[in-house]
Amino acid sequence: MEKEPDTVHEKVINEQAHIENNKISYWKLYSHATKQDWILMIFGLICATISGIIVPFMTVLFGQLIDSFSQFQTRKIDKIEFLDKANYFTLLFVYFAIVAFFTNYFYMACWVATGERITRRIREQYFRAILRQDIAYFDKLGAGEVTMRITNDTHLIQDGISEKVSMGFSFMVQFFAAFTIAFIINWKMTLVIFVIFPMVMLNGGIFNRLIVNYKRKVLDYYSKSSVIAEESISTIRTTVAFSQQKNVSKLYDSKLEDAKLSGVKSSILNSFGIGTNEFILNSAYGLAFWFGSTQIINDETTSGKVISVFFSVVAACFSVNQIMPDIMAINSAKGAGGKIYETIERTPPINIESKEGDILDNVKGRIQLKNLSFFYPSRPEIKTLKNVSLDIEPGTTVALVGSSGSGKSTIVSLVLRFYDPIEGEILFDGHAIKGLNLKWLRRQMSLVGQEPVLFNTTIAKNVAYGLIGSVYEDIGENKKHEMIVQACTMANAHDFIMKLPDKYETNVGEGGFLLSGGQKQRIAIARAIIKDPKILLLDEATSALDTKSESVVQDALDKASKDRTTIVIAHRLSTIRNATKIVVMNNGEIVEIGNHDELIQNPEGAYSKLVSAQKIQNEEKDFEEEDSIIERNYRLSHRLSRPAPVVNEYSDIEEGSNTEYRYSTWELIRKISNHSQLYLVFIGMTASFICGTLFPVFAIIYAKVIDAFTKPKDELREDAKFWSLMFLVIGVVVMICSLIEGLCLGIAGENLVLRIRSISFSSILRQDISFFDKEDNNVGALISVLTSNVTDIGGLAGVTLGTISRTLSTIIVGIIVALIVGWKLTLVVLTTVPLLMTAGYLRYKMMAGFKARTLKVYEKSAQIACEGTSNIRTVASLTREEDLLKIYSDMLDGPMKEGYHNAIFGSLNYGFAASMNYLSNALAFWYGTLLFTNGEYDVYKFYTVFMAVLFGAMSSGRIFSYAPNITKAKISAESIIKLIENVPKVDSWSKDGKNIDNVKGYIKFSNVYFRYPTRHNVPVLNGLNLNIKPGQFAALVGPSGCGKSTTIGLIERFYDVISGTIQIDGVDISTLNVNDLRKHISLVNQEPSLYDMTIKENILFGCKSDQRPTQDDIERVCKEANIHDFIISLPDGYDTPVGSKGTQLSGGQKQRIAIARALIRDPKILLLDEATSALDSESEKVVQEALDKAAKGRTTLAIAHRLSTIQHADIIFVIKDGKVAEKGTHQELLARKRIYYNMVQDQYLGKMN
């Protein structure tokens, strides 16, 4: 460990790791709009302008109407002339309706369509930007965050750049048009009133700025929670094995709590902003009435002009109220866009998209490392390489050996230019690799990593990815298939592939989970050698193979290495003894260089000690030293233990089932409601209902005001004082109710979102492993459920719920008031309500279909993004960026077409609903004037009903604008409820089942048959019988794919057997409580899974729920796992973060921590699935001794390819074709000279007599 204070070094690291903290302007969100988009948006805004102007023009009509009523009452015009004027005004309303239909339709259609198009490009550009980032960027970024950004955040952006903008713009035009008209009619009165509105602007500006900041914080906390979710779901077997579902849920909830606090603060600020705005606006009403009355009394204007100005102010204030949800959506979009554009605009120093750099004509394959020093950007205090120099001649094989963490894999990462060194340089055929084109450079190499990654597609396509960028990429399908088969044959994969149901077209599942570790690694090797690369990089390439497969594959790799430069990293020294040059590394430095024969001559040398550590002492003691080098099985493939949420299929539904779940809206509300928060919802809804009823109350007051203008001046003066004061009183009431509404519904909404996220996540963790094995279930889809689906539901809570409640109360109470005051006119106008309801319902149904059809596609596209980010090193080494982007882009084609369909046809209903508002007014005015002229209604009655209908019609138009929100919330709620209500067969929440108090550890398999649920026609276990006595050390050996790991999974009850029984201490484990069963078991997986926590927290992850280990206990198990010295050498010791999935540690370091995690549980049964596979020989020897000690007093079941680790086992079971082929001790099996004997021979354990 060395500190590196040099500013030059810091500059190099900062260039690779720096992420700009980007605050963007709102207009930045439109940077991906095309010329066509701008034409459509501008046309839409023109239509929105016309739509917004119509309402203020209606105020002019109101003024003229008042004059007509006054003239008729004072006999200045007769009945016929009055009715002619009334018919003229009615006809104008019809014209307004026609204009409203077309303008509302076009502005809605244009902005919905452009919102879809722009958001699609943002999604594509964000994913493109993610894929082009350097690896250092991903050291701080989890796949869960990327998934959340590309689903949830882009959804927020789309909501804030599409129809809500045009709607908000229309209301803004309405506001300014109303004041312009008012100013023309009566400038004095308008000027007095307008003084108030700068207060509105200032109030809104201050609160909006604060709200945006809190919205951004909410999204940041959600992204952190998504990282936790992605890690725990992608490593679900580890989470389940240690019964840590509750603890992981608590960790997840802690991030949600932080988000909730910021969300509540945002809601409080929003409620304060709305409340003060309401008071200011109602003050404007009162001021308008008082000043207008004064002018009439002073004969400065007419009552008609005052009414026109007054209603212009009403229209302006109404528009301010209606625009608030749109502003909230815009604020959310701006907050979400910050992180998105932060990535889009980041140009990494190591840029795969760059066209710059030289391309060499004649590649020889010489690699020179000159004075390389390096530390990882995420851990600059630890120097990984120290002044390393190495010359690798063309066509030679150079092997890197040494202890875990010595810098071997780091060299491979630097050669691939995943990072740049802080000192020194790497030359490729004499050219500095920094000066070469990056994409071209990587395409000269093939990598088989420590953790072989396969993608969620067919075997054929996985192998064919190795051809990307080669001359064979675009050859015919037949020729390509021949190359695939040839490569798989060389990698000893062809035979097992041909036994699969769909052969080369078999889908391997997410992360290749449907295959065994050895099968995955063979396909990864086939992918690497298919294009005949100039440089072959093998980082423990045969680690997960059984002995026979490894021997065949090693021969193939030896042949493949001829005439090309090969860099091999190996712990199993027999695989590299024929290397041209062996480089021994320790602590970031080269300590020895030479070939096997040269290095073995020095018995005190580092290489000789490694060889000695791998010797196995056979009882016959007559092995030659060179034959005692044992092969090592290093299997660190990062297995995504089948993560991901299928929203429409669950573990109790058979594959291919078309079963659908349907819930009524009220049933959904009941199921997702947080009953403990219902009092807040009740109070908030009551407050919003009161706010909504004030508009019908206004109708009464407005009618009184109009009536007052027809009275003598003395009466008008008294009425002016009273009704002006009433406006102020109503303003205070509305302000208080708005504050209560925002506070209560804001808190309840945030709690609802937290509750749904929390329950959804814990429900995901509740599922048994078969749930995660399903084809449709993947990490990306589950993260999508936790992010965008919950956001959809949350979008209907809080402020939006309050607005809907206000609107409904305005409509309902308005109808009641109108019926009481004038039932005839009200009933006639209500005949238009069914048409309005039908239009709204049709839009709702259309949006529901749109959401349902696109939901799955967005989940699948999210999985592409999640998979690409999770496996970014494999993607980068294959230069698969463009291919992934194309797949992602193609997936968005379907939703885009659906979006166009929705824009074109869904907007028709919106336009129709808008036009019906004016037609309702026309009908109300026409029939009302008839009633008035017949003496059935007076001015007060007519205008009370007319205004109540007017406010109701305006509100109904707004309620239909929430159809998309309601639809998304309903579809998302159905998905989440299905998940929550799905009870798995192996239920970790269940309290049922027996508990065993004193477990002895007797394990018995009786005629066990098993097939994986997702592959019913492929038998895995075929009558397996095992008998392991308490305290025995039992071992399972056999070829990869024979069922060894499946056996361990069945003991953990990841699955239940098809037939037969598994017993522990004579009790069938299917009758035991699953959590109590797992409490007595510890598992060390083939692929160690660590979490983005500190080392100490990762070790404590293995504790039972009732355990309280001390620091001494932690250090003890770490010493046993031979990791303590390394930990205390770190600056933060046990408090050092390990990074996402343990990326800050080497494979061996990760596995030792995983062993320590298993040991701290102090289990009665210890399950070791290649537990020492990632360790160097020296560490393995120490750890193996620790495991041998740990095995005393407990039953241990070990799986091993490296037979030296299990030669002292009490009993060894040789598994073949899913059943026991032979069993016995090491010596007994050797004496029989059958399968086990041949396996030992293959591993050069000795020359048998």
JSON list of C-alpha atoms in Angstrom, two decimals, residues 27 37 157 240 250 529 538 803 855 883 921-922 1009 1033:
[
{"chain": "A", "resi": 27, "resn": "TRP", "atom": "CA", "xyz": [-34.85, 23.76, -22.70]},
{"chain": "A", "resi": 37, "resn": "ASP", "atom": "CA", "xyz": [-40.46, 18.01, -34.14]},
{"chain": "A", "resi": 157, "resn": "ILE", "atom": "CA", "xyz": [-39.01, 13.67, -18.74]},
{"chain": "A", "resi": 240, "resn": "VAL", "atom": "CA", "xyz": [-31.89, -16.32, 0.19]},
{"chain": "A", "resi": 250, "resn": "LYS", "atom": "CA", "xyz": [-34.37, -2.65, 5.64]},
{"chain": "A", "resi": 529, "resn": "ILE", "atom": "CA", "xyz": [-11.56, -18.24, -30.39]},
{"chain": "A", "resi": 538, "resn": "LEU", "atom": "CA", "xyz": [-7.11, -15.89, -20.90]},
{"chain": "A", "resi": 803, "resn": "THR", "atom": "CA", "xyz": [-56.49, 18.46, -8.11]},
{"chain": "A", "resi": 855, "resn": "LEU", "atom": "CA", "xyz": [-45.44, -2.22, -20.60]},
{"chain": "A", "resi": 883, "resn": "ASP", "atom": "CA", "xyz": [-25.07, -4.15, -31.37]},
{"chain": "A", "resi": 921, "resn": "ASN", "atom": "CA", "xyz": [-72.37, 26.76, -22.61]},
{"chain": "A", "resi": 922, "resn": "ALA", "atom": "CA", "xyz": [-74.19, 27.42, -25.90]},
{"chain": "A", "resi": 1009, "resn": "TYR", "atom": "CA", "xyz": [-35.44, -36.89, -9.20]},
{"chain": "A", "resi": 1033, "resn": "PHE", "atom": "CA", "xyz": [-16.79, -34.35, 5.29]}
]
